[in-house]
mmCIF file of N, CA and C in Angstrom:
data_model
loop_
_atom_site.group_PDB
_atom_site.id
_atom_site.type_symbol
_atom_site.label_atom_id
_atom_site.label_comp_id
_atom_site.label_asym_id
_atom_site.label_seq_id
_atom_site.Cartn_x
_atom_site.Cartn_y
_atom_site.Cartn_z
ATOM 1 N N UNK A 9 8.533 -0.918 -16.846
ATOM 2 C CA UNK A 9 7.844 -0.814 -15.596
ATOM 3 C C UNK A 9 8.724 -1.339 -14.468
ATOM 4 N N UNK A 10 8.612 -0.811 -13.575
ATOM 5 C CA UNK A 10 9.248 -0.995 -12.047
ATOM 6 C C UNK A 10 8.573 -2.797 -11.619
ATOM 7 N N UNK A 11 9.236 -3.565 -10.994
ATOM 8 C CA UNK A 11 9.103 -4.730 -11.035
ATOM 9 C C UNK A 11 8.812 -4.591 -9.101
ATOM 10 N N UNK A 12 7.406 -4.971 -8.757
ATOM 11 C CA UNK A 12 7.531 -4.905 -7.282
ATOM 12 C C UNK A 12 6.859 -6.523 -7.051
ATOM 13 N N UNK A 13 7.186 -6.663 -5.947
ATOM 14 C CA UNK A 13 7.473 -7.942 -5.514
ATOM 15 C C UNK A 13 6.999 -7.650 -3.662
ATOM 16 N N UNK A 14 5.123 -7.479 -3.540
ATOM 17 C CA UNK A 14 4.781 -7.733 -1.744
ATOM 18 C C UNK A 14 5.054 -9.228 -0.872
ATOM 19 N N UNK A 15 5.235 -8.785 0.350
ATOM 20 C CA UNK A 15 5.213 -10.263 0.818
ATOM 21 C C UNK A 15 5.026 -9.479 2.430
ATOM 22 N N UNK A 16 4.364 -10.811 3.490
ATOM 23 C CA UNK A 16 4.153 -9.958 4.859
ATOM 24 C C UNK A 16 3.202 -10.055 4.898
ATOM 25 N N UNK A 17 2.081 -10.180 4.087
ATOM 26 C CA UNK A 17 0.830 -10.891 4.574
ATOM 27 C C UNK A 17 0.160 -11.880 4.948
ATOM 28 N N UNK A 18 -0.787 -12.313 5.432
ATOM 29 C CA UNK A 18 -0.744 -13.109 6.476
ATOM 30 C C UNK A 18 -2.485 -13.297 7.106
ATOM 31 N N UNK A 19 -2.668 -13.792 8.381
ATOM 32 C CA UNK A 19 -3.603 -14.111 9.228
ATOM 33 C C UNK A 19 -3.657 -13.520 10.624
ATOM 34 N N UNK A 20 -4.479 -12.571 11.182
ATOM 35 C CA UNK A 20 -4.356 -11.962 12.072
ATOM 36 C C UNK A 20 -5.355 -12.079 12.864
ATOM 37 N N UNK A 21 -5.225 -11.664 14.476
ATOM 38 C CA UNK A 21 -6.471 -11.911 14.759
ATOM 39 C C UNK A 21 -7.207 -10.447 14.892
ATOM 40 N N UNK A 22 -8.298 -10.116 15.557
ATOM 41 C CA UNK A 22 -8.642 -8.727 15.671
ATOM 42 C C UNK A 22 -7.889 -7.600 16.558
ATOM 43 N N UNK A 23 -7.571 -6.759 16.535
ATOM 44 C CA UNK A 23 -6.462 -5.958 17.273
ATOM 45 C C UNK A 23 -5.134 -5.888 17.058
ATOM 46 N N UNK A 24 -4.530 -7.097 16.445
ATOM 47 C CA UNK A 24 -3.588 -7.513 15.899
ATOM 48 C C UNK A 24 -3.111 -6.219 14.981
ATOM 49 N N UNK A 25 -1.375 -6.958 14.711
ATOM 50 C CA UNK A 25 -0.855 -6.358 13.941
ATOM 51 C C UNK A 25 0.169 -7.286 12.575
ATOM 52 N N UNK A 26 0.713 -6.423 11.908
ATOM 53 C CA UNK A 26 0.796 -7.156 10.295
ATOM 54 C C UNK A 26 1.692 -5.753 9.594
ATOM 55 N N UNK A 27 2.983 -6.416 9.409
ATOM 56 C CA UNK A 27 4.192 -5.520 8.428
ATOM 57 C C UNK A 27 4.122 -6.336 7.351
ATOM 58 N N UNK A 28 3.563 -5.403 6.151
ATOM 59 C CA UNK A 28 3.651 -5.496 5.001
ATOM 60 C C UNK A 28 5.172 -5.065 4.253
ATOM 61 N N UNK A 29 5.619 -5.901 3.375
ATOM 62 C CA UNK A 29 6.995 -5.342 2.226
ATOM 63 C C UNK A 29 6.601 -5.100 1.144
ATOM 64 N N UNK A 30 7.102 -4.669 0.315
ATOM 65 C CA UNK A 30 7.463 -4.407 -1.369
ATOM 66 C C UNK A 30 8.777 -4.026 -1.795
ATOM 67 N N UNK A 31 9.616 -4.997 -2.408
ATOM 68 C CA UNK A 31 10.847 -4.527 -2.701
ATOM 69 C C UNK A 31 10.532 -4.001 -4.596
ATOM 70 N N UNK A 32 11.227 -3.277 -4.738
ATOM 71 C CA UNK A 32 10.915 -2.366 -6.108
ATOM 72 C C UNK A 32 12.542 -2.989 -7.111
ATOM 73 N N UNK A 33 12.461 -3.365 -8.319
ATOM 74 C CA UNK A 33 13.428 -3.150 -8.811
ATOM 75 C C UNK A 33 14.405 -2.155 -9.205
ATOM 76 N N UNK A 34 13.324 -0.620 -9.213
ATOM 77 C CA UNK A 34 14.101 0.468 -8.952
ATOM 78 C C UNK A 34 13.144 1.700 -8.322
ATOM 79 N N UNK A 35 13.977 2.788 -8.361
ATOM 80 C CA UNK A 35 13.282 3.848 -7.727
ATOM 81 C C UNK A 35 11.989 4.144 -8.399
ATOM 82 N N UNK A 36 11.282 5.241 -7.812
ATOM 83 C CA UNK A 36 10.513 5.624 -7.870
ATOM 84 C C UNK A 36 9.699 6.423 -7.502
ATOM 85 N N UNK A 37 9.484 7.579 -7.757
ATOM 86 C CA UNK A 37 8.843 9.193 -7.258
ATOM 87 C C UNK A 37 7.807 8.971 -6.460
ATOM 88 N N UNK A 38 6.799 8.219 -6.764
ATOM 89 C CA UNK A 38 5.695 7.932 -5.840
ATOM 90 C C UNK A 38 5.214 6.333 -5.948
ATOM 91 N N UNK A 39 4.827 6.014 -4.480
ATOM 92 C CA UNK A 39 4.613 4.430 -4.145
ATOM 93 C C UNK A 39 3.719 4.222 -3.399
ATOM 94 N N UNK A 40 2.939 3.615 -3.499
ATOM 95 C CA UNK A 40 1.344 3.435 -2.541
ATOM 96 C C UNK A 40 1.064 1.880 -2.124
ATOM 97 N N UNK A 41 0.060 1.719 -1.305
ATOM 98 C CA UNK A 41 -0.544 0.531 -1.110
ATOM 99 C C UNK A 41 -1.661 0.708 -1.158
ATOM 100 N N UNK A 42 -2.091 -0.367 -2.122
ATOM 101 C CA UNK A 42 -3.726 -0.391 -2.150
ATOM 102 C C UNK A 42 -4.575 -1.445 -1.945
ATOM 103 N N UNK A 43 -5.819 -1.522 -1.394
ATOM 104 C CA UNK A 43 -6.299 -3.083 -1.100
ATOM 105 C C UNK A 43 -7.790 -2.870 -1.615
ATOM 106 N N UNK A 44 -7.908 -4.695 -1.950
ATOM 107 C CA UNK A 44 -9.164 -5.175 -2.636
ATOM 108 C C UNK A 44 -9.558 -5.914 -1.723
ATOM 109 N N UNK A 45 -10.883 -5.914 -1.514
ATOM 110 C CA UNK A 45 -11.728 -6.821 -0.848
ATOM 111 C C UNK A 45 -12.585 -7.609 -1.667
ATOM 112 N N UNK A 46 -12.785 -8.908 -1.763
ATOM 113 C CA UNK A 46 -13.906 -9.554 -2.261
ATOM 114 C C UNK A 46 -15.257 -8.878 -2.909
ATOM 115 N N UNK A 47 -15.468 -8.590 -4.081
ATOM 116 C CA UNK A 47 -16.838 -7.651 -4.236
ATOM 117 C C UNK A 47 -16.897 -6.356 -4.236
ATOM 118 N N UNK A 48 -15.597 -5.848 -3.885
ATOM 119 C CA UNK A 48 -15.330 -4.488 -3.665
ATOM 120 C C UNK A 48 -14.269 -3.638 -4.893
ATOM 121 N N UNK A 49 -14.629 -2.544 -5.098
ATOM 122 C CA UNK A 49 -13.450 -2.014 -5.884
ATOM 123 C C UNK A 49 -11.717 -1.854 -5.152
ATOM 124 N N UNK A 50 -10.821 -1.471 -5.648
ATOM 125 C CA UNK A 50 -9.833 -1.599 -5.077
ATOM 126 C C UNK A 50 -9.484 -0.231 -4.428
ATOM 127 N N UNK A 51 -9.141 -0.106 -3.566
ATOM 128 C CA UNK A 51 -8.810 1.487 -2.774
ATOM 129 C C UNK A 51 -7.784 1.542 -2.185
ATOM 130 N N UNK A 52 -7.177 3.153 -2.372
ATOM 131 C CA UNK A 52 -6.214 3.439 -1.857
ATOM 132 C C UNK A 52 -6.036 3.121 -0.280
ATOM 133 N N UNK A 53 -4.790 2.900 0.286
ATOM 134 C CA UNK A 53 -4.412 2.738 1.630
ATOM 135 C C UNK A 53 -3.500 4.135 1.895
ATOM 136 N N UNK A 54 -2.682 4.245 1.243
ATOM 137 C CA UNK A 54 -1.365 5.234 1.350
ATOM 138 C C UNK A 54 -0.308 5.752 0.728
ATOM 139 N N UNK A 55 -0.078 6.718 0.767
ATOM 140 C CA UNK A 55 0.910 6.830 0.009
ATOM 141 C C UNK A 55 2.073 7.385 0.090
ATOM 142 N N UNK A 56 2.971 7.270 -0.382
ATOM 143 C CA UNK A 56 4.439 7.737 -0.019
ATOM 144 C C UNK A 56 5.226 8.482 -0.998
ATOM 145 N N UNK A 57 5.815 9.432 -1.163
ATOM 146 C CA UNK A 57 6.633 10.007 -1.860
ATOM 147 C C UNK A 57 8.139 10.359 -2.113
ATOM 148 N N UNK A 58 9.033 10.786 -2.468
ATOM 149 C CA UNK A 58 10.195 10.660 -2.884
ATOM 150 C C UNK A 58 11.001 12.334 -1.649
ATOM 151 N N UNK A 59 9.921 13.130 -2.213
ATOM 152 C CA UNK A 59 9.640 14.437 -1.557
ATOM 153 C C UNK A 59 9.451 14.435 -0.012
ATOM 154 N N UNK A 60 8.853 13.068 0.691
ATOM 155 C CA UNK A 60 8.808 12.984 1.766
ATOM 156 C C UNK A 60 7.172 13.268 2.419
ATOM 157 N N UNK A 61 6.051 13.534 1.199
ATOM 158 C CA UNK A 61 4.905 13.741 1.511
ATOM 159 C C UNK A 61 4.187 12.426 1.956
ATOM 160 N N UNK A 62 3.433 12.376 2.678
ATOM 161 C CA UNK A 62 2.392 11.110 2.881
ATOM 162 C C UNK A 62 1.255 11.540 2.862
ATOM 163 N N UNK A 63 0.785 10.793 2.472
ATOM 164 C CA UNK A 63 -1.399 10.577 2.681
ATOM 165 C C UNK A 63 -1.650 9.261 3.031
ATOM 166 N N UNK A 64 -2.448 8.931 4.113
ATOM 167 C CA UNK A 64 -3.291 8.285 4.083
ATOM 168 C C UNK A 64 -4.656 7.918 4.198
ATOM 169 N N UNK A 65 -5.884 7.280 3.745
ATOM 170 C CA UNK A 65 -6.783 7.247 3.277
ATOM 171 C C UNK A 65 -7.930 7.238 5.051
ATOM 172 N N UNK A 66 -8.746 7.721 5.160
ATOM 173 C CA UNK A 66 -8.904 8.278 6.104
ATOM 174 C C UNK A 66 -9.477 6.942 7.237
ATOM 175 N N UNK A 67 -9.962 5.716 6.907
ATOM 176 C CA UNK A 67 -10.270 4.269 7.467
ATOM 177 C C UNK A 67 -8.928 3.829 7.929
ATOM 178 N N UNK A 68 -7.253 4.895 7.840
ATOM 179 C CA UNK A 68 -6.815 3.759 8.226
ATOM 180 C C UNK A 68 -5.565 4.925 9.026
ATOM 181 N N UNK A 69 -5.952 6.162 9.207
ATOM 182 C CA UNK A 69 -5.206 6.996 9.789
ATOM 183 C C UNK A 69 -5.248 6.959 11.169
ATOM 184 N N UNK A 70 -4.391 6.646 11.595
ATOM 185 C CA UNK A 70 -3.393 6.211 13.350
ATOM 186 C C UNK A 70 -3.761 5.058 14.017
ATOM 187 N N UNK A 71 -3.638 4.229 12.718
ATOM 188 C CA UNK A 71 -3.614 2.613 12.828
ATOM 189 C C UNK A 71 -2.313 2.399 12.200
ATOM 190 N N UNK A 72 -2.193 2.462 10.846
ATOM 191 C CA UNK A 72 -1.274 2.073 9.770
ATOM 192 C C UNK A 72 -0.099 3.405 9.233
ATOM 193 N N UNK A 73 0.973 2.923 9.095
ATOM 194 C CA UNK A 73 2.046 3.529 9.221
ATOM 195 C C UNK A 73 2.890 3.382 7.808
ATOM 196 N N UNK A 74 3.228 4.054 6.753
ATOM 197 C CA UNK A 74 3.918 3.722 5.595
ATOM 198 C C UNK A 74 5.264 4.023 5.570
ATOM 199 N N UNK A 75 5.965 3.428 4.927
ATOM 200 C CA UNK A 75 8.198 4.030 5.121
ATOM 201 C C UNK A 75 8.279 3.317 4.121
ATOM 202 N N UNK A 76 9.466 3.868 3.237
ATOM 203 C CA UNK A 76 10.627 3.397 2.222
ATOM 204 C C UNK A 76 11.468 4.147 2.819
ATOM 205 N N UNK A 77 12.319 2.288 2.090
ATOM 206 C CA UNK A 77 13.542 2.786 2.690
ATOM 207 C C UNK A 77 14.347 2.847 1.142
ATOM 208 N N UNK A 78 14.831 4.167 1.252
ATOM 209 C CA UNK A 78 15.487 3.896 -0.309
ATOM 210 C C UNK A 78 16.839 3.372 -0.987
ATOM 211 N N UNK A 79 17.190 3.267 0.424
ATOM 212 C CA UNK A 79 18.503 2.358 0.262
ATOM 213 C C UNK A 79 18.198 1.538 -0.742
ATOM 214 N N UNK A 80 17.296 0.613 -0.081
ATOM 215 C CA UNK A 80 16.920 -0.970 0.022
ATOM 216 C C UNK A 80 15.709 -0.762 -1.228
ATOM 217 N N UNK A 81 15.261 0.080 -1.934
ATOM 218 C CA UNK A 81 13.781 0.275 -2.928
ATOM 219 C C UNK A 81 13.114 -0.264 -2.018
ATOM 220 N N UNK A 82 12.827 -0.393 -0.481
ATOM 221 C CA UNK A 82 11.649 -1.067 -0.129
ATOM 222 C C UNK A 82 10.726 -0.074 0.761
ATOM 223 N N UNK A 83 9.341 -0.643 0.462
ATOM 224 C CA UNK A 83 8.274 -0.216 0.471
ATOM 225 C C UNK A 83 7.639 -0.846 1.602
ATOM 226 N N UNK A 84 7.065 -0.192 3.257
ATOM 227 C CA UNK A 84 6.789 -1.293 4.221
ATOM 228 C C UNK A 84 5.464 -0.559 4.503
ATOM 229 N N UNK A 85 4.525 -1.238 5.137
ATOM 230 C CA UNK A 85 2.838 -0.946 5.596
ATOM 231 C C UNK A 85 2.686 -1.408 6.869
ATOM 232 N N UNK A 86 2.986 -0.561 8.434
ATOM 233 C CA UNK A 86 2.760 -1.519 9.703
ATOM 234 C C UNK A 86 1.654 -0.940 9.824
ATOM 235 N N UNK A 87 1.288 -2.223 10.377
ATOM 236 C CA UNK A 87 -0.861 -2.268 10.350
ATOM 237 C C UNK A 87 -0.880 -2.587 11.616
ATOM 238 N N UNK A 88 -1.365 -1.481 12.456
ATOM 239 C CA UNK A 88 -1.818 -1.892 14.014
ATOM 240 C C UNK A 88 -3.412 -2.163 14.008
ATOM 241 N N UNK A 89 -4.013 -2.057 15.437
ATOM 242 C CA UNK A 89 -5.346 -2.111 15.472
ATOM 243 C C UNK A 89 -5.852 -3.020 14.563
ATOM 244 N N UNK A 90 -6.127 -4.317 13.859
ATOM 245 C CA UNK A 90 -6.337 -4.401 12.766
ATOM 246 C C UNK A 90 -7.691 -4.460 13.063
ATOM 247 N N UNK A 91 -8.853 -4.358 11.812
ATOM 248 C CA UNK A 91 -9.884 -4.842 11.995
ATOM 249 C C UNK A 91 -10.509 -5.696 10.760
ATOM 250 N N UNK A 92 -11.805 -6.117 10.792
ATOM 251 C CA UNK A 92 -12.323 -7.522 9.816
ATOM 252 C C UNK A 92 -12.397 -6.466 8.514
ATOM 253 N N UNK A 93 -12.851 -5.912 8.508
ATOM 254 C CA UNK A 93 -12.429 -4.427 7.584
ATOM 255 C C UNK A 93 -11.800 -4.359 6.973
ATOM 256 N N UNK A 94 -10.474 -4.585 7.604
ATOM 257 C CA UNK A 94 -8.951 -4.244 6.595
ATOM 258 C C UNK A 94 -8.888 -5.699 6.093
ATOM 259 N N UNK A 95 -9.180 -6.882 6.212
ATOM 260 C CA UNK A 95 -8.936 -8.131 5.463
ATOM 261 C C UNK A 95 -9.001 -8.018 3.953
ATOM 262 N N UNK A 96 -8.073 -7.751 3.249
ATOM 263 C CA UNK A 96 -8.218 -7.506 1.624
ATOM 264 C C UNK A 96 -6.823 -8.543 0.993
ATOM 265 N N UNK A 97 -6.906 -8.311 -0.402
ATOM 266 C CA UNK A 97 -5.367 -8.624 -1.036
ATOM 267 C C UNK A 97 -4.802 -6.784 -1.593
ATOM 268 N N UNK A 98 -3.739 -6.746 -0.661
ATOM 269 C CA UNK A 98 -3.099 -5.635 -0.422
ATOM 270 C C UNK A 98 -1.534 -5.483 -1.763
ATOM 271 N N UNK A 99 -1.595 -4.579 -2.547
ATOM 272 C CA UNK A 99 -1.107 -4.204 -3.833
ATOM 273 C C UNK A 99 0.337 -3.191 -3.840
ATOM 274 N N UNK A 100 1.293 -3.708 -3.874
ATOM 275 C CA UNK A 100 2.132 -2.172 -4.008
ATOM 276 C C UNK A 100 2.017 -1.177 -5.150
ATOM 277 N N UNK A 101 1.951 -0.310 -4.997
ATOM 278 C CA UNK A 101 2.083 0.431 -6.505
ATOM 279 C C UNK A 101 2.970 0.988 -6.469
ATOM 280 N N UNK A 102 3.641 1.921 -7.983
ATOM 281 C CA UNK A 102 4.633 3.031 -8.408
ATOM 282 C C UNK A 102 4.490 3.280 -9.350
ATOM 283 N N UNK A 103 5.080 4.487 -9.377
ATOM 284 C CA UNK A 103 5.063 5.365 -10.247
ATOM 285 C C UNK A 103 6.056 6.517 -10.783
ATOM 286 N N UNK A 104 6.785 6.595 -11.607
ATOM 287 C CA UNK A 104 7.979 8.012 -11.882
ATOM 288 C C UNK A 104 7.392 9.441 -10.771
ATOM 289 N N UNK A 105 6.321 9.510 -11.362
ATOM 290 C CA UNK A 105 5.738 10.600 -11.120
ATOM 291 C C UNK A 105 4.895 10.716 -10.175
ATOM 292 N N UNK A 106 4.315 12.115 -9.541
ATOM 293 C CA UNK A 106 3.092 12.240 -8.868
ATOM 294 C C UNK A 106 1.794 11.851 -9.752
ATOM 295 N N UNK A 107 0.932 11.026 -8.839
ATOM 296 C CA UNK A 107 -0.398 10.564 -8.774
ATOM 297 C C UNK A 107 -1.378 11.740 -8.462
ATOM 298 N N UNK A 108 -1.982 11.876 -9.361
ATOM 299 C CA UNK A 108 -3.194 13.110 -8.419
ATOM 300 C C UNK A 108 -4.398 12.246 -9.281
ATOM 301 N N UNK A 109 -5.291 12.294 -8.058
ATOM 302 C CA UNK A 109 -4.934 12.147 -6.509
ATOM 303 C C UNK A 109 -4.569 11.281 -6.697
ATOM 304 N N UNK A 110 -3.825 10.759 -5.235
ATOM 305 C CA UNK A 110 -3.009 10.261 -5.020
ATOM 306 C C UNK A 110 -3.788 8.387 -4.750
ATOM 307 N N UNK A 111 -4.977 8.359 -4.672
ATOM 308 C CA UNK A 111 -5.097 7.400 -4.801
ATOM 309 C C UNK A 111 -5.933 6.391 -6.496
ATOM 310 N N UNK A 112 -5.875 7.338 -7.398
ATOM 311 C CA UNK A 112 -6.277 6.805 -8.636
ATOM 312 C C UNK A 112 -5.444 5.861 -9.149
ATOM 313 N N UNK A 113 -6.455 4.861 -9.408
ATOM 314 C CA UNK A 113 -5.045 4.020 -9.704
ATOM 315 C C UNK A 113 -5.164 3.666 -11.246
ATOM 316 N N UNK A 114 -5.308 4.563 -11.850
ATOM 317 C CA UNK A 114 -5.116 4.497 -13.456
ATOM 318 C C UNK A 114 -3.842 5.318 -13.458
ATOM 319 N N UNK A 115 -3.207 6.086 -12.373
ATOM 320 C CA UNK A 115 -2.137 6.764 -12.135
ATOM 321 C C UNK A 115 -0.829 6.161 -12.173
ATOM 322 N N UNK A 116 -0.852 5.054 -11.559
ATOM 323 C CA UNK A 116 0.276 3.961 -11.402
ATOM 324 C C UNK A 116 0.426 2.918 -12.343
ATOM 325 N N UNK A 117 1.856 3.016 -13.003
ATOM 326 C CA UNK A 117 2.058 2.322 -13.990
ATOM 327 C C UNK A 117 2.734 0.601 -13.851
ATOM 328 N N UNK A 118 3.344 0.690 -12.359
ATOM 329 C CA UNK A 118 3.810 -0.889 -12.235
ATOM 330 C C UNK A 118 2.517 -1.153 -10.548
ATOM 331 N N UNK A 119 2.272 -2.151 -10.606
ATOM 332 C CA UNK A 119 2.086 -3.168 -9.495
ATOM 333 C C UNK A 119 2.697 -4.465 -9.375
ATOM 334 N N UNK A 120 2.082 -4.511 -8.209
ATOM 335 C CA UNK A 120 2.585 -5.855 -7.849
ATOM 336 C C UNK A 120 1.282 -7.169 -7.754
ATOM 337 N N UNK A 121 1.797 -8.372 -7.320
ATOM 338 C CA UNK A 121 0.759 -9.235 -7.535
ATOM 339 C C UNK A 121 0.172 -9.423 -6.424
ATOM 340 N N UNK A 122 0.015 -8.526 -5.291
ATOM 341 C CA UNK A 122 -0.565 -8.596 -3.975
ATOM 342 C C UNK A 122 -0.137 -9.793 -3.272
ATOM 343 N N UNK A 123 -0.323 -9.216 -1.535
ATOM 344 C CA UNK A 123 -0.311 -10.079 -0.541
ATOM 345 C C UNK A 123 -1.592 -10.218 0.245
ATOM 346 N N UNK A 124 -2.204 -11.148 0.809
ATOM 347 C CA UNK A 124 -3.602 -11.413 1.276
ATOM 348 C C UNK A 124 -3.300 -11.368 2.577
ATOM 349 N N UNK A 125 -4.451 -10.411 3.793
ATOM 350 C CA UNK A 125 -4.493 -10.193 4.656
ATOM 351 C C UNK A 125 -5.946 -10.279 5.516
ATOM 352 N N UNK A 126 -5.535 -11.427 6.102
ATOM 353 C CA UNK A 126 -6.817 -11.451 6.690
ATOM 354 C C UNK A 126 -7.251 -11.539 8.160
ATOM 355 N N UNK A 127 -7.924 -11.000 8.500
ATOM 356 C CA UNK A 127 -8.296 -10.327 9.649
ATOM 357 C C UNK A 127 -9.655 -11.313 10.531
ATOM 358 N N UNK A 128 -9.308 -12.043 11.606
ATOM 359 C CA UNK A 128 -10.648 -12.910 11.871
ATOM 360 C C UNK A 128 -10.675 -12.547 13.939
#
């Protein structure tokens, strides 16, 4: 499994903004972020591909912005607008392959141990 490693989370206030990382030990065809809230199941944020495709999950489209850089295996999440909403512990994922859909996450075979983001 791909070894990812988030960091960049943090304390924000409302409106605020928040750059998320994930550095990957190696490549990887498809890479997402996903967040858990307290009580909540875990859900997709976004996703990124190798191909150059993106999705993102529709609570967070032309707020939040996803890029790898593949130089670097890294994986970044800029979070504008924020709201009490988005306060979760936020997950990198990967995967060799395409995810369909793209946000199942029985799809993704490495994560990471999340970064906590909270929104007040």
């Amino acid at each position: 499994h791909v070894q990812l490693v988030e960091s960049g989370g943090g304390s924000v206030q409302v409106g605020g903004s928040l750059t998320l990382s994930c550095v990957a030990s190696e490549d990887s065809y498809c890479m997402a972020w996903f967040r858990q809230a307290p009580g909540k199941e875990r859900e997709g944020v976004a996703e990124i591909r190798s191909d150059g495709m993106i999705t993102y999950a529709d609570s967070v489209k032309g707020r939040f912005t996803i890029a790898a850089d593949n130089a670097k295996n890294t994986l970044s999440l800029q979070m504008n607008s924020l709201k009490p909403e988005d306060a979760a512990m936020y997950y990198c994922a990967a995967d060799a392959k395409a995810v369909a859909p793209w946000d199942w996450i029985g799809g993704y075979t490495s994560w990471g141990q999340g970064t906590q983001v909270t929104v007040s």
